[in-house]
CSV table of C-alpha atoms and ligand atoms in Angstrom, one decimal:
chain,number,residue,atom,x,y,z
I,1,UNK,CA,87.5,101.7,85.7
I,2,UNK,CA,84.4,102.2,83.5
I,3,UNK,CA,81.3,103.9,84.7
I,4,UNK,CA,80.1,102.5,88.0
I,5,UNK,CA,77.0,104.5,88.8
I,6,UNK,CA,75.2,103.5,85.6
I,7,UNK,CA,71.8,105.1,85.0
I,8,UNK,CA,72.5,108.0,87.3
I,9,UNK,CA,73.1,111.3,85.6
I,10,UNK,CA,74.2,114.6,87.2
I,11,UNK,CA,71.8,115.2,90.1
I,12,UNK,CA,69.7,118.3,89.3
I,13,UNK,CA,67.6,120.7,91.4
I,14,UNK,CA,64.0,120.1,90.6
I,15,UNK,CA,62.3,122.2,93.3
I,16,UNK,CA,60.3,121.5,96.4
I,17,UNK,CA,57.4,119.7,94.6
I,18,UNK,CA,59.7,117.1,93.0
I,19,UNK,CA,59.2,113.5,94.1
I,20,UNK,CA,62.2,112.2,92.2
I,21,UNK,CA,64.5,110.5,94.7
I,22,UNK,CA,67.5,111.4,92.5
I,23,UNK,CA,66.9,115.1,92.5
I,24,UNK,CA,67.4,118.0,94.9
I,25,UNK,CA,64.3,119.6,96.3
I,26,UNK,CA,66.0,122.4,98.2
I,27,UNK,CA,69.7,122.4,97.3
I,28,UNK,CA,70.0,124.8,94.4
I,29,UNK,CA,73.7,125.5,94.2
I,30,UNK,CA,73.6,128.9,92.5
I,31,UNK,CA,70.6,130.2,94.4
I,32,UNK,CA,71.4,133.3,96.5
I,33,UNK,CA,70.7,133.2,100.2
I,34,UNK,CA,71.7,136.7,101.4
I,35,UNK,CA,74.9,137.6,99.6
I,36,UNK,CA,76.3,134.1,99.0
I,37,UNK,CA,75.1,131.2,96.9
I,38,UNK,CA,74.0,128.0,98.6
I,39,UNK,CA,77.1,126.3,97.3
I,40,UNK,CA,79.3,129.0,98.9
I,41,UNK,CA,77.4,128.8,102.2
I,42,UNK,CA,77.3,125.0,102.5
I,43,UNK,CA,80.6,123.8,101.2
I,44,UNK,CA,79.5,120.1,101.2
I,45,UNK,CA,82.1,117.4,101.3
I,46,UNK,CA,81.9,113.6,100.9
I,47,UNK,CA,83.6,111.5,103.6
I,48,UNK,CA,85.7,108.9,101.7
I,49,UNK,CA,85.7,106.3,104.5
I,50,UNK,CA,81.9,106.0,105.0
I,51,UNK,CA,80.9,106.3,101.3
I,52,UNK,CA,83.6,104.3,99.6
I,53,UNK,CA,85.3,102.1,102.2
I,54,UNK,CA,82.4,101.0,104.4
I,55,UNK,CA,80.9,97.7,103.5
I,56,UNK,CA,78.0,97.6,106.0
I,57,UNK,CA,79.6,95.3,108.6
I,58,UNK,CA,78.6,95.6,112.2
I,59,UNK,CA,79.7,93.7,115.4
I,60,UNK,CA,77.1,91.0,114.6
I,61,UNK,CA,77.3,90.6,110.9
I,62,UNK,CA,79.4,90.7,107.8
I,63,UNK,CA,79.3,93.4,105.1
I,64,UNK,CA,76.2,93.8,103.0
I,65,UNK,CA,77.5,96.2,100.4
I,66,UNK,CA,79.2,94.5,97.5
I,67,UNK,CA,80.7,97.5,95.6
I,68,UNK,CA,81.9,97.1,92.1
I,69,UNK,CA,85.3,98.7,93.0
I,70,UNK,CA,85.8,96.1,95.8
I,71,UNK,CA,85.9,93.3,93.2
I,72,UNK,CA,89.4,94.3,92.2
I,73,UNK,CA,91.8,92.1,94.1
I,74,UNK,CA,95.4,93.6,93.9
I,75,UNK,CA,95.7,96.2,96.7
I,76,UNK,CA,96.8,99.1,94.5
I,77,UNK,CA,94.4,98.3,91.7
I,78,UNK,CA,91.6,98.2,94.2
I,79,UNK,CA,92.5,101.6,95.6
I,80,UNK,CA,92.6,103.1,92.1
I,81,UNK,CA,89.3,101.6,91.1
I,82,UNK,CA,87.7,102.9,94.3
I,83,UNK,CA,89.1,106.4,93.7
I,84,UNK,CA,87.8,106.5,90.1
I,85,UNK,CA,84.4,105.5,91.4
I,86,UNK,CA,84.6,108.1,94.1
I,87,UNK,CA,85.2,110.9,91.6
I,88,UNK,CA,82.4,109.7,89.4
I,89,UNK,CA,80.1,109.7,92.4
I,90,UNK,CA,81.1,113.2,93.6
I,91,UNK,CA,80.9,114.7,90.2
I,92,UNK,CA,77.4,113.3,89.6
I,93,UNK,CA,76.3,114.5,93.1
I,94,UNK,CA,77.8,117.9,92.5
I,95,UNK,CA,79.8,118.0,95.7
I,96,UNK,CA,82.9,120.1,95.4
I,97,UNK,CA,85.0,118.7,98.4
I,98,UNK,CA,86.0,115.4,99.9
I,99,UNK,CA,87.9,114.3,103.0
I,100,UNK,CA,90.0,111.2,103.7
I,101,UNK,CA,92.3,109.4,106.1
I,102,UNK,CA,95.6,108.3,104.6
I,103,UNK,CA,94.6,104.6,104.9
I,104,UNK,CA,91.1,105.1,103.3
I,105,UNK,CA,92.6,106.0,99.9
I,106,UNK,CA,95.7,103.7,99.9
I,107,UNK,CA,96.3,100.4,101.5
I,108,UNK,CA,98.6,99.8,104.5
I,109,UNK,CA,101.8,98.1,103.3
I,110,UNK,CA,104.0,95.6,105.2
I,111,UNK,CA,106.3,98.5,106.2
I,112,UNK,CA,105.9,102.2,106.7
I,113,UNK,CA,108.0,102.8,103.6
I,114,UNK,CA,105.7,100.6,101.5
I,115,UNK,CA,102.6,102.3,102.9
I,116,UNK,CA,104.1,105.7,101.9
I,117,UNK,CA,104.8,104.3,98.4
I,118,UNK,CA,101.2,103.2,98.0
I,119,UNK,CA,100.0,106.6,99.2
I,120,UNK,CA,102.2,108.4,96.7
I,121,UNK,CA,100.8,106.4,93.8
I,122,UNK,CA,97.3,107.1,94.8
I,123,UNK,CA,98.0,110.8,95.4
I,124,UNK,CA,99.2,111.1,91.8
I,125,UNK,CA,95.8,109.7,90.6
I,126,UNK,CA,93.9,111.9,93.0
I,127,UNK,CA,95.7,115.0,91.7
I,128,UNK,CA,94.7,114.1,88.1
I,129,UNK,CA,91.1,113.4,89.0
I,130,UNK,CA,90.9,116.6,91.1
I,131,UNK,CA,92.2,118.6,88.2
I,132,UNK,CA,89.8,116.9,85.8
I,133,UNK,CA,86.7,117.4,88.0
I,134,UNK,CA,87.5,120.6,89.9
I,135,UNK,CA,86.8,118.7,93.2
I,136,UNK,CA,88.9,119.9,96.1
I,137,UNK,CA,90.3,118.5,99.3
I,138,UNK,CA,88.5,119.9,102.4
I,139,UNK,CA,90.8,118.1,104.8
I,140,UNK,CA,93.1,115.2,105.2
I,141,UNK,CA,93.9,113.2,108.3
I,142,UNK,CA,95.8,110.1,109.4
I,143,UNK,CA,94.2,107.0,110.6
I,144,UNK,CA,95.8,106.4,114.0
I,145,UNK,CA,93.3,104.0,115.4
I,146,UNK,CA,92.7,101.0,113.2
I,147,UNK,CA,96.0,99.1,113.2
I,148,UNK,CA,96.8,96.9,116.2
I,149,UNK,CA,99.9,99.0,117.0
I,150,UNK,CA,97.5,101.7,118.2
I,151,UNK,CA,95.9,99.4,120.8
I,152,UNK,CA,97.0,101.8,123.6
I,153,UNK,CA,96.6,105.0,121.6
I,154,UNK,CA,98.9,106.9,119.3
I,155,UNK,CA,100.2,110.2,120.7
I,156,UNK,CA,99.0,109.1,124.1
I,157,UNK,CA,100.3,105.5,123.9
I,158,UNK,CA,102.5,104.3,126.8
I,159,UNK,CA,104.9,103.0,124.1
I,160,UNK,CA,107.3,105.6,122.7
I,161,UNK,CA,107.8,103.6,119.6
I,162,UNK,CA,104.1,104.0,118.8
I,163,UNK,CA,104.4,107.7,119.4
I,164,UNK,CA,107.2,107.8,116.9
I,165,UNK,CA,105.3,105.8,114.3
I,166,UNK,CA,102.3,107.9,114.7
I,167,UNK,CA,104.4,111.0,114.2
I,168,UNK,CA,105.8,109.6,111.0
I,169,UNK,CA,102.3,108.8,109.8
I,170,UNK,CA,101.1,112.4,110.5
I,171,UNK,CA,104.2,113.9,108.9
I,172,UNK,CA,103.4,112.0,105.6
I,173,UNK,CA,99.7,112.8,105.9
I,174,UNK,CA,100.5,116.5,106.2
I,175,UNK,CA,102.8,116.4,103.2
I,176,UNK,CA,100.0,114.7,101.2
I,177,UNK,CA,97.3,117.1,102.4
I,178,UNK,CA,99.6,120.0,101.3
I,179,UNK,CA,100.3,118.4,98.0
I,180,UNK,CA,96.6,118.1,97.2
I,181,UNK,CA,95.9,121.6,98.3
I,182,UNK,CA,93.9,120.5,101.4
I,183,UNK,CA,92.3,123.5,103.1
I,184,UNK,CA,92.4,122.0,106.6
I,185,UNK,CA,94.0,119.2,108.5
I,186,UNK,CA,92.0,117.3,111.1
I,187,UNK,CA,93.0,115.5,114.3
I,188,UNK,CA,90.3,113.2,115.6
I,189,UNK,CA,91.5,111.6,118.8
I,190,UNK,CA,91.0,108.0,117.6
I,191,UNK,CA,92.3,106.0,120.5
I,192,UNK,CA,93.6,109.0,122.5
I,193,UNK,CA,91.9,108.3,125.8
I,194,UNK,CA,91.9,105.5,128.4
I,195,UNK,CA,90.0,102.4,129.5
I,196,UNK,CA,91.0,102.4,133.2
I,197,UNK,CA,92.9,104.9,135.4
I,198,UNK,CA,94.4,101.9,137.2
I,199,UNK,CA,97.0,101.6,134.4
I,200,UNK,CA,97.1,105.2,133.1
I,201,UNK,CA,99.5,108.1,133.6
I,202,UNK,CA,97.1,110.7,132.4
I,203,UNK,CA,99.4,113.6,133.1
I,204,UNK,CA,102.1,112.2,130.9
I,205,UNK,CA,99.7,111.2,128.2
I,206,UNK,CA,98.2,114.7,128.0
I,207,UNK,CA,101.7,116.3,128.0
I,208,UNK,CA,102.7,114.0,125.2
I,209,UNK,CA,99.6,114.7,123.2
I,210,UNK,CA,100.4,118.4,123.4
I,211,UNK,CA,104.0,117.7,122.4
I,212,UNK,CA,102.7,115.8,119.4
I,213,UNK,CA,100.4,118.6,118.3
I,214,UNK,CA,103.2,121.2,118.7
I,215,UNK,CA,105.4,119.0,116.4
I,216,UNK,CA,102.6,119.0,113.8
I,217,UNK,CA,102.4,122.8,114.0
I,218,UNK,CA,106.2,123.1,113.7
I,219,UNK,CA,106.3,120.7,110.7
I,220,UNK,CA,103.5,122.4,108.9
I,221,UNK,CA,105.4,125.7,109.2
I,222,UNK,CA,108.6,124.0,107.9
I,223,UNK,CA,106.9,122.6,104.8
I,224,UNK,CA,104.7,125.7,104.2
I,225,UNK,CA,101.3,124.0,104.9
I,226,UNK,CA,99.0,127.0,105.6
I,227,UNK,CA,95.7,125.1,106.0
I,228,UNK,CA,93.7,125.3,109.2
I,229,UNK,CA,94.4,122.8,111.9
I,230,UNK,CA,91.3,121.3,113.4
I,231,UNK,CA,90.5,119.1,116.4
I,232,UNK,CA,87.4,117.0,116.4
I,233,UNK,CA,86.0,116.4,119.9
I,234,UNK,CA,84.3,113.2,120.8
I,235,UNK,CA,83.6,112.0,124.4
I,236,UNK,CA,83.7,108.2,124.2
I,237,UNK,CA,84.2,105.5,121.7
I,238,UNK,CA,86.5,103.7,120.9
I,239,UNK,CA,87.9,104.3,124.4
I,240,UNK,CA,85.8,104.7,127.5
I,241,UNK,CA,87.0,108.2,128.0
I,242,UNK,CA,88.4,110.2,125.0
I,243,UNK,CA,90.6,113.1,126.0
I,244,UNK,CA,89.0,115.4,123.4
I,245,UNK,CA,85.7,115.1,125.2
I,246,UNK,CA,83.9,118.2,123.9
I,247,UNK,CA,84.6,121.7,122.7
I,248,UNK,CA,84.9,123.1,126.2
I,249,UNK,CA,87.4,120.4,127.2
I,250,UNK,CA,89.5,120.8,124.1
I,251,UNK,CA,89.6,124.5,124.5
I,252,UNK,CA,90.9,124.2,128.0
I,253,UNK,CA,93.6,121.7,126.8
I,254,UNK,CA,94.6,124.0,123.9
I,255,UNK,CA,94.9,127.0,126.2
I,256,UNK,CA,96.9,125.1,128.8
I,257,UNK,CA,99.5,124.0,126.3
I,258,UNK,CA,99.6,127.3,124.2
I,259,UNK,CA,98.1,125.6,121.2
I,260,UNK,CA,94.9,127.7,121.0
I,261,UNK,CA,96.2,130.1,118.3
I,262,UNK,CA,96.8,127.1,115.9
I,263,UNK,CA,93.6,125.1,116.2
I,264,UNK,CA,89.9,125.4,115.6
I,265,UNK,CA,87.3,122.7,116.0
I,266,UNK,CA,85.7,120.3,113.7
I,267,UNK,CA,82.3,119.7,115.3
I,268,UNK,CA,80.3,116.6,114.7
I,269,UNK,CA,76.6,116.4,115.5
I,270,UNK,CA,76.7,112.8,116.7
I,271,UNK,CA,79.7,113.5,119.0
I,272,UNK,CA,77.9,116.4,120.5
I,273,UNK,CA,74.9,114.3,121.5
I,274,UNK,CA,77.2,111.6,122.8
I,275,UNK,CA,78.7,114.2,125.1
I,276,UNK,CA,75.2,115.1,126.4
I,277,UNK,CA,75.1,118.3,124.4
I,278,UNK,CA,73.0,119.4,121.5
I,279,UNK,CA,74.8,120.0,118.2
I,280,UNK,CA,73.8,123.6,118.5
I,281,UNK,CA,75.4,123.9,121.9
I,282,UNK,CA,78.8,122.7,120.6
I,283,UNK,CA,78.6,125.0,117.6
I,284,UNK,CA,77.6,127.9,119.8
I,285,UNK,CA,80.3,127.3,122.3
I,286,UNK,CA,82.9,127.1,119.6
I,287,UNK,CA,81.5,130.2,117.8
I,288,UNK,CA,81.6,132.5,120.9
I,289,UNK,CA,85.2,131.4,121.5
I,290,UNK,CA,86.3,132.0,117.9
I,291,UNK,CA,87.1,128.4,117.2
I,292,UNK,CA,84.2,127.2,115.0
I,293,UNK,CA,86.2,125.7,112.1
I,294,UNK,CA,84.3,123.0,110.3
I,295,UNK,CA,81.5,120.5,110.7
I,296,UNK,CA,81.1,116.8,110.4
I,297,UNK,CA,77.5,116.8,109.3
I,298,UNK,CA,75.6,113.7,110.5
I,299,UNK,CA,73.1,112.8,113.2
I,300,UNK,CA,72.9,110.2,115.9
I,301,UNK,CA,70.0,108.2,117.2
I,302,UNK,CA,68.9,109.6,120.6
I,303,UNK,CA,67.9,106.1,121.8
I,304,UNK,CA,71.4,104.6,121.1
I,305,UNK,CA,74.5,105.3,123.0
I,306,UNK,CA,77.0,105.0,120.2
I,307,UNK,CA,78.2,106.9,117.1
I,308,UNK,CA,75.6,105.8,114.5
I,309,UNK,CA,76.8,108.4,112.0
I,310,UNK,CA,73.5,108.7,110.2
I,311,UNK,CA,72.7,111.0,107.2
I,312,UNK,CA,71.5,114.3,108.7
I,313,UNK,CA,67.8,114.7,108.0
I,314,UNK,CA,66.5,116.3,111.2
I,315,UNK,CA,65.4,119.8,110.1
I,316,UNK,CA,65.5,121.3,113.6
I,317,UNK,CA,69.1,120.2,113.9
I,318,UNK,CA,70.2,121.5,110.5
I,319,UNK,CA,68.3,124.8,110.9
I,320,UNK,CA,69.9,125.5,114.3
I,321,UNK,CA,73.3,124.5,113.0
I,322,UNK,CA,73.0,126.8,110.1
I,323,UNK,CA,71.8,129.6,112.5
I,324,UNK,CA,75.1,129.3,114.3
I,325,UNK,CA,77.1,129.0,111.1
I,326,UNK,CA,75.5,132.2,109.7
I,327,UNK,CA,76.2,134.0,112.9
I,328,UNK,CA,79.8,132.8,112.6
I,329,UNK,CA,80.0,134.6,109.3
I,330,UNK,CA,80.2,131.2,107.6
I,331,UNK,CA,82.6,128.3,107.9
I,332,UNK,CA,85.6,130.1,106.2
I,333,UNK,CA,88.0,127.3,105.2
I,334,UNK,CA,85.8,124.7,106.7
I,335,UNK,CA,82.8,122.9,105.2
I,336,UNK,CA,79.9,120.5,105.9
I,337,UNK,CA,81.5,117.1,105.6
I,338,UNK,CA,79.1,114.2,105.5
I,339,UNK,CA,80.7,112.0,108.2
I,340,UNK,CA,77.7,109.8,107.7
I,341,UNK,CA,77.0,106.4,106.3
I,342,UNK,CA,73.9,104.8,104.8
I,343,UNK,CA,72.4,102.1,107.0
I,344,UNK,CA,73.5,98.5,106.7
I,345,UNK,CA,70.3,97.6,105.1
I,346,UNK,CA,70.5,100.4,102.6
I,347,UNK,CA,73.1,98.5,100.6
I,348,UNK,CA,72.2,99.4,97.0
I,349,UNK,CA,74.4,101.8,95.1
I,350,UNK,CA,71.7,104.4,94.6
I,351,UNK,CA,71.2,104.6,98.4
I,352,UNK,CA,74.6,106.5,98.5
I,353,UNK,CA,73.1,109.2,96.2
I,354,UNK,CA,69.8,109.2,98.0
I,355,UNK,CA,71.4,109.5,101.4
I,356,UNK,CA,73.6,112.4,100.4
I,357,UNK,CA,70.7,114.2,98.6
I,358,UNK,CA,68.6,113.9,101.8
I,359,UNK,CA,71.4,115.4,103.9
I,360,UNK,CA,72.1,118.2,101.4
I,361,UNK,CA,68.4,119.1,101.1
I,362,UNK,CA,68.1,119.1,104.9
I,363,UNK,CA,71.0,121.6,105.2
I,364,UNK,CA,69.8,123.7,102.3
I,365,UNK,CA,66.4,124.0,103.9
I,366,UNK,CA,68.0,124.7,107.3
I,367,UNK,CA,70.1,127.4,105.6
I,368,UNK,CA,66.9,129.1,104.1
I,369,UNK,CA,65.1,129.0,107.5
I,370,UNK,CA,68.1,130.2,109.5
I,371,UNK,CA,68.6,133.1,107.1
I,372,UNK,CA,65.0,134.2,107.4
I,373,UNK,CA,65.1,133.9,111.2
I,374,UNK,CA,68.2,136.1,111.3
I,375,UNK,CA,66.8,138.6,108.9
I,376,UNK,CA,63.6,138.9,110.9
I,377,UNK,CA,65.7,139.4,114.0
I,378,UNK,CA,62.8,138.0,116.1
I,379,UNK,CA,64.9,135.7,118.2
I,380,UNK,CA,67.7,138.2,118.5
I,381,UNK,CA,65.3,140.9,119.6
I,382,UNK,CA,63.8,138.8,122.3
I,383,UNK,CA,67.2,137.8,123.7
I,384,UNK,CA,68.4,141.4,123.6
I,385,UNK,CA,65.3,142.5,125.5
I,386,UNK,CA,65.8,139.6,128.0
I,387,UNK,CA,69.2,141.0,129.0
I,388,UNK,CA,68.2,144.7,128.8
I,389,UNK,CA,68.9,145.1,132.6
I,390,UNK,CA,72.6,145.1,131.8
I,391,UNK,CA,72.3,148.1,129.5
I,392,UNK,CA,71.7,150.7,132.1
I,393,UNK,CA,71.7,151.4,135.8
I,394,UNK,CA,73.3,148.8,138.1
I,395,UNK,CA,73.6,146.3,135.2
I,396,UNK,CA,75.6,148.6,133.1
I,397,UNK,CA,77.9,149.3,136.1
I,398,UNK,CA,78.4,145.5,136.6
I,399,UNK,CA,79.3,145.0,133.0
I,400,UNK,CA,81.7,147.9,133.0
I,401,UNK,CA,83.4,146.6,136.1
I,402,UNK,CA,82.6,149.7,138.1
I,403,UNK,CA,81.1,148.0,141.1
I,404,UNK,CA,82.1,145.2,143.6
I,405,UNK,CA,80.4,143.3,146.4
I,406,UNK,CA,80.2,146.3,148.7
I,407,UNK,CA,78.5,148.6,146.2
I,408,UNK,CA,76.2,145.7,145.2
I,409,UNK,CA,75.3,145.1,148.8
I,410,UNK,CA,74.4,148.7,149.3
I,411,UNK,CA,72.3,148.6,146.1
I,412,UNK,CA,70.5,145.3,147.2
I,413,UNK,CA,69.7,146.7,150.7
I,414,UNK,CA,67.8,149.5,149.0
I,415,UNK,CA,65.9,147.2,146.6
I,416,UNK,CA,62.1,147.2,147.2
I,417,UNK,CA,61.2,144.2,145.0
I,418,UNK,CA,62.8,142.1,142.3
I,419,UNK,CA,60.7,141.7,139.1
I,420,UNK,CA,61.5,138.8,136.8
I,421,UNK,CA,59.7,138.2,133.4
I,422,UNK,CA,58.9,135.1,131.4
I,423,UNK,CA,61.6,133.2,129.6
I,424,UNK,CA,59.0,132.7,126.8
I,425,UNK,CA,60.4,129.3,125.7
I,426,UNK,CA,57.2,128.1,124.1
I,427,UNK,CA,56.7,131.4,122.2
I,428,UNK,CA,60.2,131.1,120.9
I,429,UNK,CA,59.7,127.4,119.8
I,430,UNK,CA,56.5,128.4,118.0
I,431,UNK,CA,58.5,131.2,116.2
I,432,UNK,CA,61.0,128.6,115.1
I,433,UNK,CA,58.2,126.3,113.9
I,434,UNK,CA,56.6,129.2,112.0
I,435,UNK,CA,59.8,129.7,110.0
I,436,UNK,CA,60.4,126.0,109.6
I,437,UNK,CA,57.0,125.6,108.1
I,438,UNK,CA,56.9,128.7,106.0
I,439,UNK,CA,60.4,128.9,104.4
Q,1,XLS,C1,84.9,109.1,114.3
Q,1,XLS,C2,85.2,110.4,113.7
Q,1,XLS,C3,86.0,110.2,112.4
Q,1,XLS,C4,86.7,111.5,112.1
Q,1,XLS,C5,87.8,111.4,111.2
Q,1,XLS,O1,84.0,109.0,115.1
Q,1,XLS,O2,84.0,111.1,113.4
Q,1,XLS,O3,85.2,109.7,111.4
Q,1,XLS,O4,85.7,112.4,111.6
Q,1,XLS,O5,88.9,110.7,111.8
Q,2,NI,NI1,83.9,112.8,112.4
Q,3,NI,NI1,81.9,110.2,114.4
C-alpha cells in the first residue's frame, strides 16, 4: 500500500513551548532522565487493535472511522494493507514496540487450519516490516473472547471442546510471538469469569484455568520461548465477574496453583479503577510483590462504569505511575502499551497521531516529575519518619519477631500515654503539586 498518513512527517520533539499538535512537547527520546534515556525508561508500544482495527462503533451506532486500509476487500489483502499502514504510523510516531492479538493482524478463517495459514502469511510480512523499521514486538496474545465459540469462556468454558480449541489457539500464538521475537506473552482473561453462580462450577473452572496456564508454561519451555508471561487483571466486563479481578486476586490464584514463578502482571489503568483501586495502588501492590511486569497505559472516565480505554492524559496518574515504575527499577522486558483508543468522534486519521502524542507527552512529563520527586527524597523521608517507631525500642523488637502478646501486654501496661502525629496528607499533596508545576 502506498503512503497512508500523507502530510505527516516523522513526529519531532519541539519542546514545551511548542503549540504544534503534531510535535512532542515533553517526549524527547534521547534526553537523559537519571541514567537512562526517556526512550529506555518509557518503552512505548502501540496497541494494534485499538489503533488499526477499531472503527469507532459503539452499542448504539456504527463505525465512524473509514480507514484507507479498510477499503481493501479480500481478507488477506486487507490484513496486509492494514499492517503496512501500521508500520508507517509507528515509524512516523517513533514508537519502537507494538502488541497484537492473533486475530487483529490476520483474519479468522473457516477452520483453525485456515486461520493458522492466514496468520503465517501475515507473520512473514510483519517480520519484513520489523526488520525494515527496527520496530519490535512487546507482546503477543490470543483473542479468546470475540468468536461465538467463546460464549461461555475459553479455558474456563463448561465445554471441553472449547478448552481444546483455545489451547490450540494459544499454542499457535506462542509460536508466532516467539518467531517475531516477542519479549512477553499476555493472558487477558477475556470471557474467563461468570454471569451467574446458578450455572457455574467455579471450583472446576479455576482448576481448569490453572491447568491451561501450566500447559502454556510447559509448551513455552518446549519451544524455547523465553519471554515473560503476563496476566492482565480486570474485575468485570465482558463477564459480570472476571476471575482475574485485580493484582491481589491474581497473585493469590498464581500462588495457590504454583504458577507464581512464571507470571508477572500487565497492569491497566482503566482496569484498576474499575476494580475500585487507583492505578498507583495496582502498580504498587505488584511492585512490592515482585510482579510488576508491564503496563497497559490508558485511563478511564471516573463517571462511567465501563472500560473506556482513553488516551492517558491525566498528569497525576502518569506521574504516580512513573513513580512506582522508577521504584521498580523500570519495566524490564515490559513497556507502556497504549491500550487506548481515540474517541468515536475523533475519527480523522490525524487524531491517531495526536492521541498518541498526548499520551506520550503525559508519560514523559510524569517521568520527569517522578524522577525529581525521588531524587529529592521528600516523600520517602516523610514516610520513613512516619514509621520510625519500628526502628528502635519495642517497634524494633516487633519487627525482629522478638516479642509476642505476653511481652506486648507487659509493655502496654507500663505505657503512660500514646502520642500520634499528623499524617500530613495535605502537605504531601502540596509537595506533589510543587513538583508537578515546576518540572
Ligand atoms: C481489555 C483488555 C485487552 C487486553 C489484551 O479490556 O485490556 O485489550 O489488553 O487482550
Ligand atoms: Ni489491556
Ligand atoms: Ni481494557
